[in-house]
Short mmCIF file of C-alpha atoms and ligand atoms in Angstrom, two decimals:
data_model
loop_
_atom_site.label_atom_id
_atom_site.label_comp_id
_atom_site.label_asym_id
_atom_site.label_seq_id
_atom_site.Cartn_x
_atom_site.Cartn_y
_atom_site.Cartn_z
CA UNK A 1 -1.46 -15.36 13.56
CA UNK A 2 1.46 -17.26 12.47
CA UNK A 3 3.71 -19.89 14.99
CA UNK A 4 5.05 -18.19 18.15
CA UNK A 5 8.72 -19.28 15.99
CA UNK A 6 8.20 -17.11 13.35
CA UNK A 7 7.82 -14.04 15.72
CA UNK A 8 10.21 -15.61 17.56
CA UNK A 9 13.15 -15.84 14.31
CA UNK A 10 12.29 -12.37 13.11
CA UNK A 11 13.24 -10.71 16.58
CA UNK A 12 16.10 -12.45 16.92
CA UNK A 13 17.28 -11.14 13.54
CA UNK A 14 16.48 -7.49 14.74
CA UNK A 15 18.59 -8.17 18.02
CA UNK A 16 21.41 -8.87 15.57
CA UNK A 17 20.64 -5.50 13.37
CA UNK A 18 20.51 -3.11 16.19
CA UNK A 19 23.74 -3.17 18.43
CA UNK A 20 22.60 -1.27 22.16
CA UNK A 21 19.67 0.50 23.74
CA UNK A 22 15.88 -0.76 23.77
CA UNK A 23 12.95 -0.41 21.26
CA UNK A 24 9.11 -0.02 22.10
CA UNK A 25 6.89 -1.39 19.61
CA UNK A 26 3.68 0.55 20.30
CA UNK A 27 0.51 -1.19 19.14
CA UNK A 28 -2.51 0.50 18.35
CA UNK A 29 -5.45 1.43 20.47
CA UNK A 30 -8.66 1.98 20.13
CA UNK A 31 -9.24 5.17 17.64
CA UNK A 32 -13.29 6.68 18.70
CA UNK A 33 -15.37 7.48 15.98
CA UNK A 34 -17.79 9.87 17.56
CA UNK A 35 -17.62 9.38 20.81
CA UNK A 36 -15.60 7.01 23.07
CA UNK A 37 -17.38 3.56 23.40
CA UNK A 38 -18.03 3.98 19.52
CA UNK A 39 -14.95 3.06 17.53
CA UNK A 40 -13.50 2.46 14.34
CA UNK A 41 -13.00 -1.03 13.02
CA UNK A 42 -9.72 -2.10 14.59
CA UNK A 43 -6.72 -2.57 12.43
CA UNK A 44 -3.47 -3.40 14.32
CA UNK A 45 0.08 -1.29 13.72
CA UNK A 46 1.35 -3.47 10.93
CA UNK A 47 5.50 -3.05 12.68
CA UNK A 48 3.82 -4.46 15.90
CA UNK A 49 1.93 -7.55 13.56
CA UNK A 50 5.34 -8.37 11.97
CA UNK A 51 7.30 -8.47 15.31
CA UNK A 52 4.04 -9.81 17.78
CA UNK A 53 0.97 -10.80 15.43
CA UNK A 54 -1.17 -10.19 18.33
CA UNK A 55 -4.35 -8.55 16.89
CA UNK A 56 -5.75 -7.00 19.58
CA UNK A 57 -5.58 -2.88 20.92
CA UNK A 58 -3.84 -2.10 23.85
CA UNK A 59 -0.39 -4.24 23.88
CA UNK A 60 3.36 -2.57 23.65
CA UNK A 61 6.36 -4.63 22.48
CA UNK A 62 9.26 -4.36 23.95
CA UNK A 63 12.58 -5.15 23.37
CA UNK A 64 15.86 -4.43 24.94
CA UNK A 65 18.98 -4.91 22.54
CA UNK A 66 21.64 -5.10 25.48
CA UNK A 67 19.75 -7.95 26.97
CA UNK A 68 18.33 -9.74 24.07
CA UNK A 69 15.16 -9.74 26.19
CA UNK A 70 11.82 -9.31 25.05
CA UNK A 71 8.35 -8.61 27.04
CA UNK A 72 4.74 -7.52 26.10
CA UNK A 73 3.03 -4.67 28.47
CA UNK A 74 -0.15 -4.59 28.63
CA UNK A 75 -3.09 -4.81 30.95
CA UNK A 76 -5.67 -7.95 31.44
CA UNK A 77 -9.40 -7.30 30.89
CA UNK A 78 -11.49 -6.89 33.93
CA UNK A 79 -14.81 -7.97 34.72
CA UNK A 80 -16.28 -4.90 33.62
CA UNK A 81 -15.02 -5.48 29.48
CA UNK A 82 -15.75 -9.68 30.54
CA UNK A 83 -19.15 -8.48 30.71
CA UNK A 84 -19.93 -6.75 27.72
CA UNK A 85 -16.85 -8.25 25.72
CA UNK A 86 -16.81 -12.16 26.69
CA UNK A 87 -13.98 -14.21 28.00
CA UNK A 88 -10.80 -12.82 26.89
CA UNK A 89 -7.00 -14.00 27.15
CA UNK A 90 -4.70 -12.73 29.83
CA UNK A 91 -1.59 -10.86 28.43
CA UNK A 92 0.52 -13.93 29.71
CA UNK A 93 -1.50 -16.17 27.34
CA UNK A 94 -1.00 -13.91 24.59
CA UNK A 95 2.65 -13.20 25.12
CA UNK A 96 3.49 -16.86 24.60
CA UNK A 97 1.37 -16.91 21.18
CA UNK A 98 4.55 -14.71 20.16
CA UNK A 99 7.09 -16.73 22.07
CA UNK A 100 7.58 -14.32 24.71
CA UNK A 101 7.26 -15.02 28.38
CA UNK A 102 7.48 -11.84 30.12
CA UNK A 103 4.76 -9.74 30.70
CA UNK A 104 4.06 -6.37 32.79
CA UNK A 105 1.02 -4.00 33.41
CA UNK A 106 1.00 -0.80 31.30
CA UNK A 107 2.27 1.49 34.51
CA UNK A 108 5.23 -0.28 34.40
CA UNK A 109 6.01 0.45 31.15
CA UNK A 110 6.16 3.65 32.26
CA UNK A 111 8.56 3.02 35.81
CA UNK A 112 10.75 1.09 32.91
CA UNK A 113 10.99 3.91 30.35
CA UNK A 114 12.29 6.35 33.48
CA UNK A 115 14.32 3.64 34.59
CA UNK A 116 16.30 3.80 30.89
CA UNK A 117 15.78 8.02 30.59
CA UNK A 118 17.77 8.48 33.95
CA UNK A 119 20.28 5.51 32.73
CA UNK A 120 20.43 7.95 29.12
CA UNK A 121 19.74 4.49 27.42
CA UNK A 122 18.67 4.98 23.55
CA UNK A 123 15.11 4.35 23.11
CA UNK A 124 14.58 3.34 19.47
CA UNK A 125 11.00 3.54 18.03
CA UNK A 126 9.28 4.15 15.15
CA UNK A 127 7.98 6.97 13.24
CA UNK A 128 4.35 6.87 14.83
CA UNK A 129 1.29 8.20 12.31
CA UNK A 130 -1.78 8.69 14.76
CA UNK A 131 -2.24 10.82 17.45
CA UNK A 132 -2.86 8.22 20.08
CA UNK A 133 0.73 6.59 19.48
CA UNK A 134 2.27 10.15 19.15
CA UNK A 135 0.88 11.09 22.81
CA UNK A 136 1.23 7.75 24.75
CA UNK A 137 5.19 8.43 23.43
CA UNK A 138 5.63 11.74 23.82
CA UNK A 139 3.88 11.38 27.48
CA UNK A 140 6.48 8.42 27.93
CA UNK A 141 9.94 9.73 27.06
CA UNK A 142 8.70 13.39 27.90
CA UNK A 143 9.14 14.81 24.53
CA UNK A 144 6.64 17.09 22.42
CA UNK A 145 4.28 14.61 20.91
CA UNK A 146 4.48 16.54 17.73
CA UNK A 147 7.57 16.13 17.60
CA UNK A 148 7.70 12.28 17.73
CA UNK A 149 8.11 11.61 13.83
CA UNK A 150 11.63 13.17 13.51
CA UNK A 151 12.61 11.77 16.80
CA UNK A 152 12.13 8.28 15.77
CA UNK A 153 14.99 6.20 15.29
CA UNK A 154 16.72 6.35 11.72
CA UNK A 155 18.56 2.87 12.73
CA UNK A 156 15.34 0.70 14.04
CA UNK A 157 13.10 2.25 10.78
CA UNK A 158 16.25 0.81 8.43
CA UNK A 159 16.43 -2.19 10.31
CA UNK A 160 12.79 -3.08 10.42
CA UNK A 161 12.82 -2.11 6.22
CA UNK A 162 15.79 -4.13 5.45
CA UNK A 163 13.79 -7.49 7.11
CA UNK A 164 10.07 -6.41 5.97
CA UNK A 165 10.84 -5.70 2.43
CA UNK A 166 12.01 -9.57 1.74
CA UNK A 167 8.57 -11.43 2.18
CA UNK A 168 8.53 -14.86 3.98
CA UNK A 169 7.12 -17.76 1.92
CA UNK A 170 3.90 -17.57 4.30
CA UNK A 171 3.64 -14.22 3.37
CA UNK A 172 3.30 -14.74 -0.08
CA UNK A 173 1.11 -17.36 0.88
CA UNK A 174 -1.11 -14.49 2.43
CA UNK A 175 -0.67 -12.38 -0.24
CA UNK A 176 -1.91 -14.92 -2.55
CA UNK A 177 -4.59 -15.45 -0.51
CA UNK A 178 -5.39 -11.31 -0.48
CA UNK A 179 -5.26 -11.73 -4.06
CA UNK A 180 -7.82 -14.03 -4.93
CA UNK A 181 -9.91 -12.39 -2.74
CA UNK A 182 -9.85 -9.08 -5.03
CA UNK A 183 -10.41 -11.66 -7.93
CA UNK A 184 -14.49 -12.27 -6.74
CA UNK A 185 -14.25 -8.25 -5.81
CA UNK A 186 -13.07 -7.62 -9.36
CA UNK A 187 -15.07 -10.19 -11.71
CA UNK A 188 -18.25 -9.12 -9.46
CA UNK A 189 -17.70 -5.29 -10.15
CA UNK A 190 -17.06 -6.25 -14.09
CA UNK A 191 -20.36 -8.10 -14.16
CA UNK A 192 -22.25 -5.32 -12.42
CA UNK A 193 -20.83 -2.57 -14.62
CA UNK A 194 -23.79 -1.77 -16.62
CA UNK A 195 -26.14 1.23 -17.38
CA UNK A 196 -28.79 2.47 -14.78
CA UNK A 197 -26.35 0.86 -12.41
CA UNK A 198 -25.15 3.09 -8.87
CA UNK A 199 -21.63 3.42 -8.70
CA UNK A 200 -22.45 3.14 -4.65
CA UNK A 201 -24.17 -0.16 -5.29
CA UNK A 202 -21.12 -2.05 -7.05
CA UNK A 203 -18.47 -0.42 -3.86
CA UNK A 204 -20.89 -1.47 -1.40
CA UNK A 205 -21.58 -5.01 -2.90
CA UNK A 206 -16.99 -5.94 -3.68
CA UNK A 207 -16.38 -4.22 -0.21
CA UNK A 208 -18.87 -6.94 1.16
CA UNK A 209 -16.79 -9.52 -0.48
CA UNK A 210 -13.32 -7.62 0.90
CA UNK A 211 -15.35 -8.70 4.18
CA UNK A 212 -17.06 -11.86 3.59
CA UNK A 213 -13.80 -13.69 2.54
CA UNK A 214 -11.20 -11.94 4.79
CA UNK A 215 -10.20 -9.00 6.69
CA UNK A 216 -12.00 -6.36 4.93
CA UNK A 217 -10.47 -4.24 2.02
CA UNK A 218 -6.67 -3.07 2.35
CA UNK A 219 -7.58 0.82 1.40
CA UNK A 220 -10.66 3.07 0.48
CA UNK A 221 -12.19 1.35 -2.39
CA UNK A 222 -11.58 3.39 -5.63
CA UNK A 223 -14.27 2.83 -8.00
CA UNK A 224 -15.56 5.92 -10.25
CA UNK A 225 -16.38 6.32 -14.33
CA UNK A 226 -14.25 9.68 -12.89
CA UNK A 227 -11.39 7.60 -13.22
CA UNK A 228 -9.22 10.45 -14.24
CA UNK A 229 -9.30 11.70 -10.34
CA UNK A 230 -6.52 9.32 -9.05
CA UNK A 231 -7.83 8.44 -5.60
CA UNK A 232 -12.00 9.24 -6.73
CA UNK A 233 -13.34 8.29 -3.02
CA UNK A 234 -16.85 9.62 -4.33
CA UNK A 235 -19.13 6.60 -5.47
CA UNK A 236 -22.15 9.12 -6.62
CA UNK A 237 -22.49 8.28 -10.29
CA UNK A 238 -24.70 6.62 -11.95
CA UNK A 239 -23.34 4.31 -14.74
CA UNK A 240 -23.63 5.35 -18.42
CA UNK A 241 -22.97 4.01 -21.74
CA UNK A 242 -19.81 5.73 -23.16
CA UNK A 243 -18.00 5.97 -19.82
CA UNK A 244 -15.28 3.89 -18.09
CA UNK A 245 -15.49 2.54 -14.39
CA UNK A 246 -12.04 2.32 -13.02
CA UNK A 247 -12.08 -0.12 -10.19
CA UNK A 248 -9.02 0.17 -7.55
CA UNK A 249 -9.51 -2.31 -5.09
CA UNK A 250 -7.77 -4.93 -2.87
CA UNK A 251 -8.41 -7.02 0.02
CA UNK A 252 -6.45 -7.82 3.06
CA UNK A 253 -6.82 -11.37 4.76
CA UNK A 254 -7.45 -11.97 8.41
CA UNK A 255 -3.49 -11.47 9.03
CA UNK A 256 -3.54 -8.00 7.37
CA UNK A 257 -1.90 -8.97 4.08
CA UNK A 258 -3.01 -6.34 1.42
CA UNK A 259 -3.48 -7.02 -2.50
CA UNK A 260 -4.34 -4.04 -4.75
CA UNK A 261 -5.58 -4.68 -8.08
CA UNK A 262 -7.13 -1.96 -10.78
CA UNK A 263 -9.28 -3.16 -13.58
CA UNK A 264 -10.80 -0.36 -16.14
CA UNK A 265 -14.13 -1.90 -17.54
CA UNK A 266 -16.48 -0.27 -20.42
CA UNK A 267 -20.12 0.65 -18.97
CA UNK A 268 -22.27 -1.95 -20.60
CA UNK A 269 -19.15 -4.38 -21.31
CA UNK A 270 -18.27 -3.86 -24.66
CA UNK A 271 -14.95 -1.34 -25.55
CA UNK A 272 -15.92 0.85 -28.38
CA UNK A 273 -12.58 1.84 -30.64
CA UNK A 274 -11.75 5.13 -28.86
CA UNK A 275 -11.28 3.14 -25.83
CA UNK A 276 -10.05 0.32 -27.09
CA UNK A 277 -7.16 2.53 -28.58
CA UNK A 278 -6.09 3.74 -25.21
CA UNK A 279 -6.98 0.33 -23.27
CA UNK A 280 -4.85 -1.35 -25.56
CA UNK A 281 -1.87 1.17 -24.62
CA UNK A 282 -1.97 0.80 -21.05
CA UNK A 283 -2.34 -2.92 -21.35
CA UNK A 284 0.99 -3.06 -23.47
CA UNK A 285 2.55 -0.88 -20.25
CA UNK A 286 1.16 -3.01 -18.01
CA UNK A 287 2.44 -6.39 -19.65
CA UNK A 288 5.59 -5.20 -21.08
CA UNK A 289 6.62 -3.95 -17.70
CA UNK A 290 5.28 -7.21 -15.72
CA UNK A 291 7.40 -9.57 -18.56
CA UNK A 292 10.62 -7.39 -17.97
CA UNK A 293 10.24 -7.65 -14.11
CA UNK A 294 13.64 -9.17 -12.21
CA UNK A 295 16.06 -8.76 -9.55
CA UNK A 296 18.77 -6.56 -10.36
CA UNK A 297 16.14 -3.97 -12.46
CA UNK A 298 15.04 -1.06 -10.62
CA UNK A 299 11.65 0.33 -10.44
CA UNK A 300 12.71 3.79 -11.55
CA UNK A 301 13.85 2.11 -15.24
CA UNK A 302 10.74 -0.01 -15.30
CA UNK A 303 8.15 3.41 -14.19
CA UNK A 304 10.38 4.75 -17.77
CA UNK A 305 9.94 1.62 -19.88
CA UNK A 306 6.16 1.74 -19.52
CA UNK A 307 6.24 5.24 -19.85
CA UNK A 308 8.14 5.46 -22.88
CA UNK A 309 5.59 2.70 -24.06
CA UNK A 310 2.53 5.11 -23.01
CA UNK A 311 4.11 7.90 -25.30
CA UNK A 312 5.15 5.77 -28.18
CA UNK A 313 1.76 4.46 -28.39
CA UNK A 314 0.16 7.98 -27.77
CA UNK A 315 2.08 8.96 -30.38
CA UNK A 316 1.35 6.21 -32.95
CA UNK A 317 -2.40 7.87 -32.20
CA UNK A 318 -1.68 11.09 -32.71
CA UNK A 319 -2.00 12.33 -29.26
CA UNK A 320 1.62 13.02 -28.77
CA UNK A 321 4.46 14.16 -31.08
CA UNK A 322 7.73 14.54 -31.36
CA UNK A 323 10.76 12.34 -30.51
CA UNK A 324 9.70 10.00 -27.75
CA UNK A 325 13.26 10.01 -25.98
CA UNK A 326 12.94 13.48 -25.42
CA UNK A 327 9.56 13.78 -24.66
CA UNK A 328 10.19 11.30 -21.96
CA UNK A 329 12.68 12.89 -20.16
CA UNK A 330 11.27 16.24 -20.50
CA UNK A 331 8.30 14.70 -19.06
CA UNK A 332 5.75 15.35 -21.30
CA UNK A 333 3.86 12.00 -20.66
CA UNK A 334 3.43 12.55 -17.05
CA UNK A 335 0.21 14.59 -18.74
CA UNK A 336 -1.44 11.26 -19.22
CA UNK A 337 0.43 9.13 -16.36
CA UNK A 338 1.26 11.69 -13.39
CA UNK A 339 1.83 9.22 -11.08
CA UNK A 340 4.49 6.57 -10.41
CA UNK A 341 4.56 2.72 -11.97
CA UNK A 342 4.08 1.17 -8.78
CA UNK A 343 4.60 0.64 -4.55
CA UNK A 344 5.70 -2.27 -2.72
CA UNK A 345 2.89 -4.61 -1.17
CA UNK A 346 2.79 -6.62 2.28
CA UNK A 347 1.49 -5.99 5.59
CA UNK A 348 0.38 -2.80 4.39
CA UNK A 349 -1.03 -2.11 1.16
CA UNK A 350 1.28 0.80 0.76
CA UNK A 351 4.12 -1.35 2.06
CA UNK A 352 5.79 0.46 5.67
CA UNK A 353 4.93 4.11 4.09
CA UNK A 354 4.37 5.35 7.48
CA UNK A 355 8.38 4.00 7.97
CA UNK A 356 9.06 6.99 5.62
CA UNK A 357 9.03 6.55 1.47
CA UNK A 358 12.48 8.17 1.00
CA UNK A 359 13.42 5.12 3.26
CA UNK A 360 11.98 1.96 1.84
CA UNK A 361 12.88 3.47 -2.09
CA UNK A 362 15.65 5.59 -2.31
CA UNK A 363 19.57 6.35 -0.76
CA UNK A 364 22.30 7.94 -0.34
CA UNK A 365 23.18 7.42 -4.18
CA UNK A 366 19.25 7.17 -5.94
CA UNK A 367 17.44 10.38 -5.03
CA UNK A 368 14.03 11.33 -5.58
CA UNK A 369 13.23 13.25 -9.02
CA UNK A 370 12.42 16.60 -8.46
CA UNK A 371 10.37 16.66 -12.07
CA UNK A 372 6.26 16.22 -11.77
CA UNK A 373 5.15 12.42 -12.27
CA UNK A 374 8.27 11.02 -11.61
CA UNK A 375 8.75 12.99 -8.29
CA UNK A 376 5.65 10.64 -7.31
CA UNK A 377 7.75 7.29 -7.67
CA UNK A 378 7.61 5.70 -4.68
CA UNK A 379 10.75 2.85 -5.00
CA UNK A 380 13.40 3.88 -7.54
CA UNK A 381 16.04 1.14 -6.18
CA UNK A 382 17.26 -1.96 -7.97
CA UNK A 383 14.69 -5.00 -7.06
CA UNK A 384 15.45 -7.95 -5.09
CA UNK A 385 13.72 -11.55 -4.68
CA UNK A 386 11.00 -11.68 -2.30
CA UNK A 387 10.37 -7.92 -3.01
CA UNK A 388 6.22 -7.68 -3.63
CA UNK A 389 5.26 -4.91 -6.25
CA UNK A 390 2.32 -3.55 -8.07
CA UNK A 391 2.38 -2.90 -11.66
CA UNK A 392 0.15 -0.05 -11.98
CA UNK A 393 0.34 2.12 -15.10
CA UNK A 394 -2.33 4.19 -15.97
CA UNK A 395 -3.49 6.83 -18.93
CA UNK A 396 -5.86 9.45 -17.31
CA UNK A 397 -7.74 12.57 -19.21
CA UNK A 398 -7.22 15.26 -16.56
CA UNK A 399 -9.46 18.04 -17.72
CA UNK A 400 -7.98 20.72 -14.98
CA UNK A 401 -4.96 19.54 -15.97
CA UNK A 402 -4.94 19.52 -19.74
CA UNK A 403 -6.31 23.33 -19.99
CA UNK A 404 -3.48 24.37 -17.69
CA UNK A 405 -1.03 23.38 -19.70
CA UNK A 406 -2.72 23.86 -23.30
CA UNK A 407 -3.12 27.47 -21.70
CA UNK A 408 0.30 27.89 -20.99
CA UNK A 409 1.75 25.97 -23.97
CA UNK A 410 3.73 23.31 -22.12
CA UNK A 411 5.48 20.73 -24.38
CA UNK A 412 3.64 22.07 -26.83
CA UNK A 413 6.05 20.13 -29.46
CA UNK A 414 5.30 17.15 -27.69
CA UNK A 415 1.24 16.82 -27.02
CA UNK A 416 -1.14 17.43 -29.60
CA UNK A 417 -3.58 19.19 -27.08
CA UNK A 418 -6.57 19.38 -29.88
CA UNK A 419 -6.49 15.80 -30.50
CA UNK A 420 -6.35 15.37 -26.56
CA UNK A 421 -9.29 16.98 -26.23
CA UNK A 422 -11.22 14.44 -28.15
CA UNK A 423 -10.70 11.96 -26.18
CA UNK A 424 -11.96 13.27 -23.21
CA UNK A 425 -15.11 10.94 -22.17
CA UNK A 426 -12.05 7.91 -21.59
CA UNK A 427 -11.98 9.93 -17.81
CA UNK A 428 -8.61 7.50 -16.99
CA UNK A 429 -7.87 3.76 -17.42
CA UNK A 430 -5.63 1.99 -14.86
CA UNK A 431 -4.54 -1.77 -15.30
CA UNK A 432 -2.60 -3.40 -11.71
CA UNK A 433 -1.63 -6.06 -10.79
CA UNK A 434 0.60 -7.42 -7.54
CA UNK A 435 3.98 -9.26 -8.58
CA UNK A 436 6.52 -11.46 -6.35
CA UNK A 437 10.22 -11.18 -7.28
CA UNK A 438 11.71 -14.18 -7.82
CA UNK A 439 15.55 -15.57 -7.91
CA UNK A 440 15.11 -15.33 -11.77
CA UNK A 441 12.30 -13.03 -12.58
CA UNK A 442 8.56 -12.65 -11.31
CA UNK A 443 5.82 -14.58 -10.25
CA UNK A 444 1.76 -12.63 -10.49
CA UNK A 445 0.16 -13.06 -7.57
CA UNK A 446 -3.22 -14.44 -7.03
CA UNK A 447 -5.83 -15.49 -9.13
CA UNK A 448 -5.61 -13.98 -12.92
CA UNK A 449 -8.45 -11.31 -12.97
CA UNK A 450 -9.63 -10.97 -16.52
CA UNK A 451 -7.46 -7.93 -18.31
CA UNK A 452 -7.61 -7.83 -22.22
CA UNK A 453 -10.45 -6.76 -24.06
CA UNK A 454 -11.73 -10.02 -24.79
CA UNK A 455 -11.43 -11.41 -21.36
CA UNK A 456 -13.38 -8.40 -19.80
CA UNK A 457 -15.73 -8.56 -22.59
CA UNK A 458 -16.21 -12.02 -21.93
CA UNK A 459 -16.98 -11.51 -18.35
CA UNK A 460 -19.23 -8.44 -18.51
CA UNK A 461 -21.51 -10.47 -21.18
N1 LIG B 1 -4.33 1.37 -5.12
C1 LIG B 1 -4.27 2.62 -4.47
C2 LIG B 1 -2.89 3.13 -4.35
O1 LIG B 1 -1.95 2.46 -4.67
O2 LIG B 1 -2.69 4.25 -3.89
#
């Protein structure tokens, strides 16, 4: 973890954001996998990281806004976990690695949540995602556990956005760090992208490296020559000539910071011209859109630069039709690029989505489209420095898709639907990369994975 101070500086900031009442931090437990003594991998609430960085199941922060008090509840190991766990820190110890010196046993967490019920103090928390978290709350402040996601507090989920969304310089740091890490995971999956080769065998040798060299990978590795399935989980092809492996992949280091990087590489390393043509497209988006990246821009006009560059170029192919203005805001591209340019990037890889997207992107005055592909934006607000982005267009060949709306004649004078259809075998190509706002513009993080045609030809060969 980071210094006790810098746990230590961030509370204090949230003491000044939230004016009365007391907030409960609640960290994550233990999740079984099939049955109780057999568990997932631990990962750590990421709210609870930023505010304690202890890295361990079991702990609740606490803190009480009238006071300016904080304390960590939790309960000490006993002989019986010594045993068959090793020596392990008392909660006192661990408290202090966060700069907090008073500590109480999990049942009084419980006498001190009464305590503030009968008093009718507020009790601020956050908008808890797994079932463990949603029943240790609702059992604490006697509510309907189901019911614990619109009872979360509005003010502590604004507060904790406004402070997580501007990253620390040893957060970058981490996020640098995250980032080379996905460079080995990405040059290794280029150089194993050839015919004969198991999709399974490439996801199972990168995730190794997402382990080897940190804290594992920062989502489900993506990796399919079914690239035109957004989130392809599946890993059961066997490479071919012809076909494209999209590679979605990041790593998160030992303090949970998350990179997220998609390369699109040719089976047997060499782009022949049909993908080429479209590589070359979503390349353009991908640059263009990194080179115009600054404070003051918002991500919704960026998400419609490189997609006005996607249907220009589609159009120079033939593909598309039509004026491009129109097709645009009709949104007639969203055919090849249904989903949004990009998500912010930190402690989670999805950065505080479980905080609520409408949240962390939009207001009272930028609301979310209603119009498919752009309703999938996830940040349409202006950006600021220290904001962490990826870049992430993509052109996909959705066959579902494409005979839906050939059937039903959908922007019909914008998509030439036969020519479509011939470029089917492309599946999807996705370029991303991770990007730090700066004072004056932007700053790519980590190490530069190979991206144009010659670099990843290059590196396959
Ligand atoms: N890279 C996976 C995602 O952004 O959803």
């Amino acid at each position: 973890m980071f210094k006790s101070e810098v746990y230590t500086k961030r509370r204090k900031e949230l003491h000044k954001k939230i004016q009365n009442g007391i907030a409960l931090f609640t960290g994550n437990t233990e999740a079984p996998m099939n049955y109780p003594a057999n568990t997932y991998h631990f990962r750590q609430d990421s709210d609870f990281l930023y505010y304690f960085g202890l890295d361990l199941p079991g702990l609740t922060g606490f803190m009480d806004f009238d006071s300016g008090k904080d304390r960590i509840f939790g309960n000490d190991y006993d002989m019986d976990d010594i045993i068959w766990m090793g020596p392990q820190p008392t909660v006192k110890d661990l408290a202090l690695k966060c700069g907090i010196t008073d500590t109480s046993t999990m049942s009084k967490l419980e006498e001190t949540i009464k305590d503030s019920l009968s008093k009718n103090r507020k009790i601020h928390f956050l908008p808890p995602y797994r079932g463990e978290t949603k029943m240790t709350l609702g059992s604490l402040l006697k509510e309907n556990p189901c019911q614990m996601k619109t009872l979360a507090s509005t003010d502590l989920i604004k507060a904790v956005i406004s402070m997580r969304s501007v990253k620390e310089e040893i957060e970058i740091d981490e996020i640098e760090k995250a980032g080379d890490i996905a460079y080995e995971m990405h040059v290794t999956a280029m150089k194993m992208c050839k015919p004969g080769v198991k999709e399974r065998d490439i996801f199972g040798t990168i995730e190794g490296i997402a382990l080897a060299k940190g804290g594992g990978t920062s989502f489900p590795i993506i990796l399919s020559v079914d690239g035109q399935t957004l989130h392809n989980h599946a890993h059961d092809n066997i490479l071919k000539n012809g076909r494209m492996m999209v590679t979605d992949a990041g790593a998160e280091t030992i303090l949970h910071y998350a990179s997220d990087i998609t390369r699109t590489t040719p089976v047997g390393g060499i782009f022949n011209q049909q993908q080429k043509d479209i590589y070359e497209i979503v390349l353009k988006a991908n640059t263009e859109a990194i080179k115009a990246t600054r404070p003051g821009l918002s991500n919704r006009d960026l998400h419609f630069m490189a997609c006005k560059i996607i249907a220009t170029e589609m159009k120079a192919l033939g593909l598309m039709k039509g004026d491009v203005d129109e097709a645009v805001a009709a949104g007639a591209h969203a055919l090849f690029m249904p989903h949004g340019l990009g998500h912010m990037m930190g402690l989670d890889v999805h950065d505080m989505e479980a905080l609520g997207e409408d949240f962390i992107g939009y207001n009272d005055e930028v609301k979310r489209s209603k119009q498919f592909g752009t309703a999938f934006l996830r940040f349409a607000l202006p950006y600021k420095p220290g904001h962490v982005f990826t870049v992430e267009p993509g052109c996909y060949f959705i066959p579902e898709l494409i005979g839906m709306w050939k059937a039903e004649g959908k922007f019909k004078e914008f998509i030439n639907y036969s020519k479509v259809e011939s470029y089917m075998t492309i599946g999807g190509i996705r370029i991303e990369d991770n990007v730090l706002i700066t004072e004056k513009g932007h700053k790519v993080l980590g190490k530069p994975i190979p991206k144009t045609v010659s670099e990843i030809e290059k590196t396959c060969s």
